[in-house]
Amino acid sequence: MTSEHGKESAGGVRSLAVADADADIRLDRWFKRHFPTLTHGHLQRLLRTGQVRLDGKRAQASDRVQPGQTVRVPPLGNLAPPRAPASAPPPSPEESKELQAAVLYRDADLIALNKPAGLAVQGGSGVDRHLDGLLDALRFDAAERPRLVHRLDRDTSGVLVLGRSARSSAALAAAFRAKTTHKIYWAAVVGLPKPREGKIDLPLAKLQGRLGERVMPDEDDGKPAITRYQVVSHAGDKFAWLALMPITGRTHQLRAHCVALGTPILGDGKYGGRASRPEGVPEPRKLHLHARTLILPRPDGGVLKLTAPLPAHMKATWRFLGFEESEGKGVFEEE
C-alpha cells in the first residue's frame, strides 16, 4: 500500500519519508509526533533490536532526521497510523493573534517568541493544543512554515526561537547542539540556597512514571548535567530569586537541580511536591521558571541577544516579594 507517508509491505513494515516540517528533530521526537501512543520504552526496544532503521541503517533515539530520509517503522500492533503534520486544524484567529502578539523579534532567518506558560511546544499523549500545530500563524511573509529548533517545558515561559527556512533552521539547531548559545533563566524558589552562588554538577537519568517523564539524580547511570546559579535577591530565608545558567541541556534539568539545592522552584509540584506550593503567595501552583535571555549566533553572522519580559504570574510574585527586575540585569550575561 502506498500513501502520502510512504510504503507499507505485506508484513506491515512501513517506510516513511521524513517531511520538510520534521527537519532536524530527534528520531524519538519524530515518533512522538507521528505515533503519539508509542511509549518511550517500546521505542527503545525497537531501536535496540534494529527494527527501526534510518535510511536502512540502525538508529538511535538521538539521531537527527532530515527531509527525504526514510524511517523503517515495524508493525506496531493496534497503535494509530502515522499522523501528518498538516492534519492538525489551522490556528483560530484568536490563537493566531495571541501568538503574533508574543513575537519578540523577527527577521528573514528566525522568529523569537515569548512562549506563554502552559503552551506545550510539541504534541504528545493528552496534548491537543501545542505550538508545533499552530506554526502557520507565524508564517508571515515567508515561503516556508517556521520550524522548531529547540524546546521549552510546557509550563516554562520565555524566549523560544523558530527557524524560518530549512537553511536557517539547520544552522540554529546546530548552534544549540554545539552549545554556542548562552541561556539565562530566572526562577523564584522556596528557601534560600547556601551558598548563594555556585555550580550544581549532578548527573540525571530519565524515568517513566505515573506523572509522566521525569528525571532523577543518578551518579552511576545518569547523563552529565551542570547548572550555574546565583541568588539575585531574597525575601528572608523563605524565598529567593535565582539566575540560572544551564551548561548542559537535560530534560527538566533546572527543576531537578533546584530541588537538589533544597530550594524547589515555586509552583513545581512535579519535582518539589507540597513544599513548592506554600500558601500566602500569588499563584503558588504555577511554575515560576522563565527563559529570560538567549544569546545566540545569527545564521548569517553576528550575535543576537533576546530578552523576554516576565509572565503575569511571575510579575505578581516579584511585586509581592519586593523584587526589582533591574536587579537581575547583566547577571551571567557577560560570561
C-alpha positions in Angstrom: 0.0 0.0 0.0 1.3 3.5 -0.9 0.2 6.7 0.8 1.5 10.2 1.1 3.5 9.0 4.1 5.4 6.1 2.4 5.0 2.5 1.5 3.8 -0.5 3.6 4.9 -4.1 2.9 2.7 -7.1 3.2 4.2 -7.8 6.6 3.1 -4.4 7.9 6.5 -2.8 7.8 6.3 0.8 6.7 9.0 3.0 5.0 8.1 6.6 5.8 9.7 9.6 4.2 10.7 12.5 6.5 8.8 15.6 5.6 10.2 19.1 5.4 8.3 20.1 8.5 10.3 17.5 10.5 13.7 18.7 9.6 16.4 18.2 12.2 14.3 16.9 15.0 15.4 13.9 17.0 14.2 10.5 15.9 12.4 9.9 19.2 10.6 13.2 18.8 9.7 12.2 15.2 8.0 9.1 16.6 6.3 11.1 19.4 4.9 13.5 16.8 3.6 10.8 14.3 2.9 7.9 16.7 1.9 9.7 19.9 0.7 6.5 21.6 4.0 4.7 21.2 5.7 4.7 24.6 9.3 5.6 25.1 10.2 2.1 26.4 8.6 0.4 23.4 10.5 2.6 21.0 13.8 1.9 22.8 13.2 -1.8 22.4 12.5 -1.4 18.7 15.7 0.6 18.4 17.9 -1.9 20.4 16.7 -4.8 18.3 17.3 -2.9 15.0 13.6 -3.0 14.0 13.6 0.8 13.5 16.1 2.0 10.9 17.0 5.3 9.3 18.0 5.1 5.6 18.5 1.4 6.1 20.9 1.7 9.0 20.5 1.0 12.7 19.5 4.2 14.5 19.5 5.8 18.0 16.8 7.9 19.6 19.1 10.9 19.5 19.7 10.7 15.7 18.5 13.8 13.8 16.2 13.2 10.8 16.4 15.2 7.6 13.8 15.7 4.8 14.0 12.9 2.3 15.4 10.3 4.7 13.4 7.1 5.2 12.4 5.7 8.5 11.7 2.0 8.7 8.7 1.5 11.1 7.9 -2.1 12.1 4.4 -3.4 12.8 3.1 -1.5 15.9 0.0 -3.6 16.7 -3.1 -1.5 17.3 -1.3 1.8 17.5 -2.6 4.6 15.4 -1.2 5.0 11.9 1.2 7.9 11.2 -0.3 11.3 11.5 0.7 14.0 9.0 1.7 17.4 10.5 -0.8 19.0 8.1 -3.7 17.1 9.6 -3.9 19.4 12.6 -6.6 22.0 12.4 -5.4 25.5 11.4 -5.0 28.0 14.2 -8.1 30.0 15.0 -8.0 33.8 14.6 -7.7 34.2 18.3 -4.8 31.7 18.5 -3.0 33.5 15.6 -3.5 36.9 17.3 -2.1 35.6 20.6 1.0 34.0 19.0 1.7 37.0 16.9 1.5 39.3 19.9 4.1 37.1 21.6 6.7 37.7 18.9 9.8 39.4 20.4 11.9 39.6 17.3 11.6 38.7 13.6 14.0 38.8 10.6 14.5 36.8 7.4 16.1 33.9 9.3 14.3 33.5 12.6 11.4 34.4 14.9 11.8 34.7 18.6 8.7 34.2 20.8 8.0 34.9 24.4 6.3 31.5 24.9 3.4 31.6 27.2 3.5 29.3 30.3 1.1 26.4 29.8 1.6 26.1 26.0 3.3 22.8 25.0 5.9 23.1 22.3 5.1 19.7 20.8 2.2 17.2 20.9 2.0 14.1 22.9 -0.3 11.9 24.9 -3.2 14.1 26.1 -1.8 17.2 24.4 -4.1 18.6 21.7 -3.0 22.2 21.5 0.7 22.8 21.0 2.9 25.3 19.4 4.1 22.9 16.6 0.5 22.6 15.5 0.0 26.4 15.4 3.1 27.5 13.5 1.2 28.5 10.4 0.1 31.6 12.4 3.7 32.7 12.3 4.5 32.2 8.6 4.0 35.9 7.9 5.6 36.7 4.5 7.9 33.6 4.4 7.5 30.9 1.8 8.0 28.1 4.4 6.3 27.3 7.6 8.6 28.1 10.6 10.4 25.2 12.4 11.2 24.4 15.9 14.9 24.3 16.7 14.8 23.8 20.4 12.3 23.3 23.2 11.0 24.7 26.5 8.9 22.7 29.0 5.2 23.2 28.7 5.0 25.3 32.0 8.2 27.3 31.4 7.7 30.7 29.7 10.2 32.8 27.9 12.4 33.0 24.8 11.8 30.4 22.2 13.4 30.6 18.7 12.0 29.3 15.4 13.8 29.0 12.1 12.1 30.5 9.1 13.7 28.2 6.4 15.4 24.8 6.2 18.8 26.5 5.9 18.4 28.8 8.9 16.7 26.1 11.0 19.7 23.8 10.4 22.2 26.5 11.4 20.2 27.4 14.6 19.8 23.8 15.6 23.5 23.2 15.1 24.2 26.2 17.4 22.1 24.7 20.2 23.7 21.3 19.8 27.2 22.8 19.8 26.3 24.9 22.9 27.4 28.1 21.3 24.1 29.6 22.6 24.0 31.3 26.0 20.8 30.7 28.1 19.8 32.5 31.3 16.7 31.6 33.2 15.0 33.4 36.1 13.3 31.4 38.9 11.6 32.0 42.2 12.4 29.3 44.6 11.2 28.3 48.1 14.0 28.8 50.5 17.5 30.4 50.2 20.3 28.3 48.7 23.6 28.0 50.6 26.0 29.1 49.3 24.3 31.9 47.4 26.1 31.1 44.2 27.8 28.1 42.8 27.7 25.2 40.4 25.5 22.2 40.5 27.1 19.2 38.9 24.7 16.3 39.3 24.0 13.6 36.6 20.4 13.0 35.8 18.6 9.9 34.4 15.1 9.8 32.8 12.3 7.8 34.4 8.8 7.0 33.3 6.1 7.0 36.0 2.5 7.9 36.8 3.4 11.6 36.5 4.9 11.2 33.0 8.5 11.6 32.1 10.8 13.0 34.8 14.4 12.9 35.8 16.2 11.8 38.9 19.8 12.2 40.2 21.8 9.2 39.3 25.6 9.3 39.8 26.1 5.9 38.2 23.9 5.8 35.1 22.8 9.4 34.7 23.9 11.8 32.0 26.1 14.8 32.9 24.1 17.8 34.0 25.7 21.1 35.1 24.0 24.3 36.1 25.4 27.6 37.5 23.2 29.6 39.8 23.3 32.9 41.6 20.9 34.5 44.1 19.8 37.8 42.7 17.6 38.8 45.7 15.7 37.1 48.5 12.9 37.6 51.0 14.5 36.5 54.2 15.1 32.8 54.1 11.7 31.9 52.7 12.0 32.8 49.0 14.8 33.6 46.6 15.2 34.8 43.1 17.7 32.8 41.2 19.5 33.4 37.9 20.3 30.0 36.4 22.7 29.2 33.6 22.5 25.7 32.3 25.8 24.4 30.9 24.1 21.2 29.7 20.6 20.9 28.4 19.0 17.8 30.0 15.2 17.4 30.3 13.9 19.2 33.4 17.5 19.9 34.5 16.9 23.2 36.2 13.8 21.9 38.1 15.7 18.8 39.4 18.8 20.8 40.3 16.9 23.4 42.3 15.3 20.5 44.3 18.8 19.1 44.8 19.8 22.5 46.3 17.0 22.1 48.8 15.1 25.0 47.2 12.4 23.8 44.8 11.0 26.2 42.1 7.9 27.9 43.3 4.8 26.0 41.8 6.8 23.0 40.7 4.6 20.3 42.2 6.0 17.6 40.0 9.5 17.9 41.5 9.0 19.9 44.7 5.8 18.4 45.9 3.8 20.3 48.6 6.9 22.2 49.6 6.9 24.1 46.3 3.3 25.4 46.8 3.3 27.4 50.1 0.2 29.4 51.0 0.2 33.2 51.0 2.0 34.0 47.7 0.3 34.8 44.4 -0.3 31.8 42.1 1.6 29.2 44.2 0.5 26.4 41.8 2.1 28.0 38.7 5.7 27.2 37.8 7.9 30.2 38.4 10.6 29.4 35.8 11.3 31.8 32.9 13.7 31.6 30.0 14.8 35.3 30.4 17.7 35.8 28.0 19.1 33.9 25.0 22.3 35.0 23.3 23.0 33.1 20.0 24.9 33.3 16.8 22.9 34.6 13.8 22.8 32.2 10.8 24.4 34.9 8.6 26.9 36.1 11.1 26.9 38.3 14.2 25.3 37.7 17.6 21.7 38.3 18.7 20.6 38.9 22.3 16.9 38.2 23.0 15.2 39.0 26.3 11.6 38.1 27.3 9.6 40.0 29.9 8.3 38.1 32.9 4.8 36.5 32.6 2.0 38.0 34.6 2.1 35.4 37.4 5.8 35.9 38.0 5.4 39.7 37.9 2.8 39.5 40.6 5.2 37.4 42.7 8.1 39.8 42.1 5.9 42.6 43.3 4.7 40.6 46.3 8.2 39.7 47.4 9.6 43.2 46.7 12.0 42.1 43.9 13.0 44.7 41.3 13.6 43.4 37.8 16.5 45.8 37.4 18.5 43.8 40.0 18.9 40.9 37.6 20.3 43.0 34.7 23.6 41.6 33.4 23.8 38.5 35.7 25.7 35.8 33.7 25.3 37.8 30.5 28.9 38.8 30.1 30.4 35.3 30.6 
